[in-house]
Amino acid sequence: MAMIEVKNLKKYFEIGKDAKVHAVDNISLDIQEKEIIGLVGESGSGKSTFGRTLCGLWDKTEGEVFYRGEKLPSNYGPKDYKKFSKKIQMIFQDPYSSLNPRMTVKEIIGEGLKLHGKISDKELTEKVAFWLRRVGLEPDHMSRYPHEFSGGQRQRIGIARALIVEPDFVVCDEPISALDVSVQAQVVNLLEEIKNSLGLTLLFIAHDLSMVRYVSDRMAVMYLGSMVELGPTNDVYFRPKHPYTQLLIQSNPEPDPQGERERASVGIKGEIPSPINIGAGCRFAGRCPHATERCQKETPKWKEIAEKHFAACHLYD
Amino acid sequence: MAKDIVLDVKDLKVEFDTYGGVVKAVRGVDFQVERGKTLGIVGESGCGKSVTMQSIMGLIPMPPGRITSGTAKLDGLELLKVSPEKARSIRGKEIGMIFQDPMSSMNPTMKIGKQIAETLIVHRGYSEEKALNEAKRLLDRTKIPEAHKRASQFPFEFSGGMLQRAIIAMALACKPKLLIADEPTTALDVTIQEQILDLLKELQTEDNMSIIMITHDLGVVARMADQVSVMYAGQVIESGSVDEIFYKSSHPYTIGLRQAMPVNDEQNSTKLIPIEGSPPDLFSPPKACAYYARCPYAMEVCNKQDPSYTMIGETHRAKCWMQDARAPKNDDLHQAHL
């Protein structure tokens, strides 16, 4: 059984009369135990909304999410948060705004444990010290405030806060994009090491394609609220099926000047269209070099094209 | 053939007085930009790349800032000694700028066309009507669809990618000799990034303009730059042609940056090697090599004496004792980047 099963999940935001933002539109996804799923897409493609909806930070408009066979409520109440936040946690993108500046590091990291049961102050201190060491900080950092740390150190505090309650499943929403290159590698290796020792399952949301390829077992690509491709990471990166994925990966500049000089420009047309009141047809049709009349009218079905490699595109009928 | 140098910066040092003491933000930076070419400046936050650019443009607030040494010549004109009035006339006319966040570099209450026209009215003395027409032409040149209509819209009506195009139109309004682009695509997605980089290259060729491209993305540098300077703790620690920097990386920090980034090779999955620790405190920068504390190849001498530049190729130099003739041969260092 998959650890997380997402079935036809939809999240719409109403923005006035008769206007809805289709942020997440009909996404189904199974996440297996101890797997890292990388989720990529342009900004505005709905990847963060998808992650937040999975964690219950947004109410679900339609569809279901199961955690180990148990259905998660579509609107979380305080009791639901208490129950499921022990198992499902989130690491946020911005290490500056995601930590309360008036709380000490001990209060920030220890808050989850306190909420989840009686714990003596001594035990709490020990646990926080353990996790500080685990993420590469010092136990005496405990009494400091977030402003005393660098971006990379704050991201480690955010990681410790999420992991101290020993969750099974963690949504990492762009956990490294605010960090410098050398620090990104530190944080990615830390996540990988903790994942291996604790057996975590991760949804790793990012727009850095190379980093997602490096960390994830399977890779999912979102475009304008829907999932267009999913498969084993190397298959998706090196043998992409959907025209959007192909263009996305081709436009990723590699740190190889000679290769870049030889690489012709991809020249993907236009920009991601408005996600308000989307009609039928393929969402990528307006920018797709292979688009036909059918693509404008008929929404493509999700199909298995190669082994465990799925895409939604009429080219593969 | 002698190189046609547009901007020549030598031994630039900048300090800031703060309550905590004096921050030595830039500690002796040299670089040159050739006409019609792109210099990539790579470095992490706090390495002094933005302060270096601000000094060139005369944007360092003094006090608390202080330029304690150096020269910066733009076609022979000494930029560090000009009056604030003169500096203002150089910015926008001789040197164009584009920044990381397009939203915050525009006035949100002013129509796009008018903001671009303002540059032309101030620097070129155009009439309002002529300037506005020119602004529309510039928007069209940066490939904004329906430029005429777009010129009378406000910044909030533009997407991030379109707004960055409008900012490029504004920066290029007076045909500057030099464009300083500070992380121009960091806030954009890869497909839009590619469009913007293509546009910059195209406009560069048309106007024979020089570009200084500041970025931490080695992929963007590989695509755009002819020459590269790598900065660390307020100094240039390695510089050379883009091929030299990528294929013959010679400073352990440059090598470290490359090893900290994933390589997309299906057959060969190398593990990321992070650079441990963090950059030195610039309140009291180390007397010797600034990278000593994080360097996997550090020797005794590195903590005692500051290395000078060793020339590795005609334009390729590195500030590292490993490159000194007296250093022991280290095959690791030369293998590391392969």
mmCIF file with all atom_site columns, N, CA and C in Angstrom, chain B residues 8 16 48 50 57 91 93 130 147 150 154 165 194 198 234 277 323:
data_model
loop_
_atom_site.group_PDB
_atom_site.id
_atom_site.type_symbol
_atom_site.label_atom_id
_atom_site.label_alt_id
_atom_site.label_comp_id
_atom_site.label_asym_id
_atom_site.label_entity_id
_atom_site.label_seq_id
_atom_site.pdbx_PDB_ins_code
_atom_site.Cartn_x
_atom_site.Cartn_y
_atom_site.Cartn_z
_atom_site.occupancy
_atom_site.B_iso_or_equiv
_atom_site.pdbx_formal_charge
_atom_site.auth_seq_id
_atom_site.auth_comp_id
_atom_site.auth_asym_id
_atom_site.auth_atom_id
_atom_site.pdbx_PDB_model_num
ATOM 1  N N  . ASP B 1 8   ? 37.838 49.299 -16.432 1.00 0.00 ? 8   ASP B N  1
ATOM 2  C CA . ASP B 1 8   ? 39.054 48.763 -15.843 1.00 0.00 ? 8   ASP B CA 1
ATOM 3  C C  . ASP B 1 8   ? 39.048 49.111 -14.353 1.00 0.00 ? 8   ASP B C  1
ATOM 4  N N  . PHE B 1 16  ? 32.768 49.972 5.453   1.00 0.00 ? 16  PHE B N  1
ATOM 5  C CA . PHE B 1 16  ? 31.581 50.618 6.018   1.00 0.00 ? 16  PHE B CA 1
ATOM 6  C C  . PHE B 1 16  ? 31.745 50.735 7.524   1.00 0.00 ? 16  PHE B C  1
ATOM 7  N N  . GLY B 1 48  ? 30.766 40.627 -1.492  1.00 0.00 ? 48  GLY B N  1
ATOM 8  C CA . GLY B 1 48  ? 31.166 41.972 -1.904  1.00 0.00 ? 48  GLY B CA 1
ATOM 9  C C  . GLY B 1 48  ? 30.858 42.294 -3.356  1.00 0.00 ? 48  GLY B C  1
ATOM 10 N N  . SER B 1 50  ? 27.936 43.003 -4.846  1.00 0.00 ? 50  SER B N  1
ATOM 11 C CA . SER B 1 50  ? 27.024 44.143 -5.003  1.00 0.00 ? 50  SER B CA 1
ATOM 12 C C  . SER B 1 50  ? 27.698 45.452 -4.602  1.00 0.00 ? 50  SER B C  1
ATOM 13 N N  . MET B 1 57  ? 29.071 52.566 -9.705  1.00 0.00 ? 57  MET B N  1
ATOM 14 C CA . MET B 1 57  ? 27.973 53.437 -10.110 1.00 0.00 ? 57  MET B CA 1
ATOM 15 C C  . MET B 1 57  ? 27.835 54.665 -9.222  1.00 0.00 ? 57  MET B C  1
ATOM 16 N N  . ARG B 1 91  ? 25.015 57.240 -14.647 1.00 0.00 ? 91  ARG B N  1
ATOM 17 C CA . ARG B 1 91  ? 24.072 56.143 -14.435 1.00 0.00 ? 91  ARG B CA 1
ATOM 18 C C  . ARG B 1 91  ? 22.879 56.309 -15.369 1.00 0.00 ? 91  ARG B C  1
ATOM 19 N N  . LYS B 1 93  ? 22.892 56.554 -18.448 1.00 0.00 ? 93  LYS B N  1
ATOM 20 C CA . LYS B 1 93  ? 23.315 56.971 -19.780 1.00 0.00 ? 93  LYS B CA 1
ATOM 21 C C  . LYS B 1 93  ? 24.498 56.120 -20.255 1.00 0.00 ? 93  LYS B C  1
ATOM 22 N N  . LYS B 1 130 ? 8.081  62.627 -27.793 1.00 0.00 ? 130 LYS B N  1
ATOM 23 C CA . LYS B 1 130 ? 9.130  61.886 -28.488 1.00 0.00 ? 130 LYS B CA 1
ATOM 24 C C  . LYS B 1 130 ? 9.641  60.746 -27.602 1.00 0.00 ? 130 LYS B C  1
ATOM 25 N N  . ALA B 1 147 ? 3.190  46.235 -27.637 1.00 0.00 ? 147 ALA B N  1
ATOM 26 C CA . ALA B 1 147 ? 3.948  47.229 -26.873 1.00 0.00 ? 147 ALA B CA 1
ATOM 27 C C  . ALA B 1 147 ? 3.173  48.538 -26.686 1.00 0.00 ? 147 ALA B C  1
ATOM 28 N N  . ARG B 1 150 ? 0.726  48.008 -23.914 1.00 0.00 ? 150 ARG B N  1
ATOM 29 C CA . ARG B 1 150 ? 1.439  47.714 -22.679 1.00 0.00 ? 150 ARG B CA 1
ATOM 30 C C  . ARG B 1 150 ? 2.073  48.962 -22.062 1.00 0.00 ? 150 ARG B C  1
ATOM 31 N N  . PHE B 1 154 ? 0.249  49.594 -15.843 1.00 0.00 ? 154 PHE B N  1
ATOM 32 C CA . PHE B 1 154 ? 1.056  49.742 -14.635 1.00 0.00 ? 154 PHE B CA 1
ATOM 33 C C  . PHE B 1 154 ? 1.845  48.459 -14.364 1.00 0.00 ? 154 PHE B C  1
ATOM 34 N N  . ARG B 1 165 ? 11.592 42.357 -18.965 1.00 0.00 ? 165 ARG B N  1
ATOM 35 C CA . ARG B 1 165 ? 11.821 42.884 -20.315 1.00 0.00 ? 165 ARG B CA 1
ATOM 36 C C  . ARG B 1 165 ? 11.693 44.405 -20.321 1.00 0.00 ? 165 ARG B C  1
ATOM 37 N N  . GLU B 1 194 ? 15.498 31.581 -20.014 1.00 0.00 ? 194 GLU B N  1
ATOM 38 C CA . GLU B 1 194 ? 16.105 31.377 -21.332 1.00 0.00 ? 194 GLU B CA 1
ATOM 39 C C  . GLU B 1 194 ? 15.714 32.508 -22.288 1.00 0.00 ? 194 GLU B C  1
ATOM 40 N N  . ASP B 1 198 ? 18.462 35.074 -23.873 1.00 0.00 ? 198 ASP B N  1
ATOM 41 C CA . ASP B 1 198 ? 18.537 35.212 -25.332 1.00 0.00 ? 198 ASP B CA 1
ATOM 42 C C  . ASP B 1 198 ? 18.402 36.669 -25.747 1.00 0.00 ? 198 ASP B C  1
ATOM 43 N N  . GLY B 1 234 ? 35.200 39.405 -0.325  1.00 0.00 ? 234 GLY B N  1
ATOM 44 C CA . GLY B 1 234 ? 35.652 40.726 -0.731  1.00 0.00 ? 234 GLY B CA 1
ATOM 45 C C  . GLY B 1 234 ? 36.840 40.745 -1.671  1.00 0.00 ? 234 GLY B C  1
ATOM 46 N N  . GLY B 1 277 ? 31.264 24.793 6.669   1.00 0.00 ? 277 GLY B N  1
ATOM 47 C CA . GLY B 1 277 ? 31.544 26.064 7.332   1.00 0.00 ? 277 GLY B CA 1
ATOM 48 C C  . GLY B 1 277 ? 30.903 27.236 6.612   1.00 0.00 ? 277 GLY B C  1
ATOM 49 N N  . GLN B 1 323 ? 48.891 27.040 -6.197  1.00 0.00 ? 323 GLN B N  1
ATOM 50 C CA . GLN B 1 323 ? 49.335 27.342 -7.550  1.00 0.00 ? 323 GLN B CA 1
ATOM 51 C C  . GLN B 1 323 ? 50.741 27.919 -7.566  1.00 0.00 ? 323 GLN B C  1
#
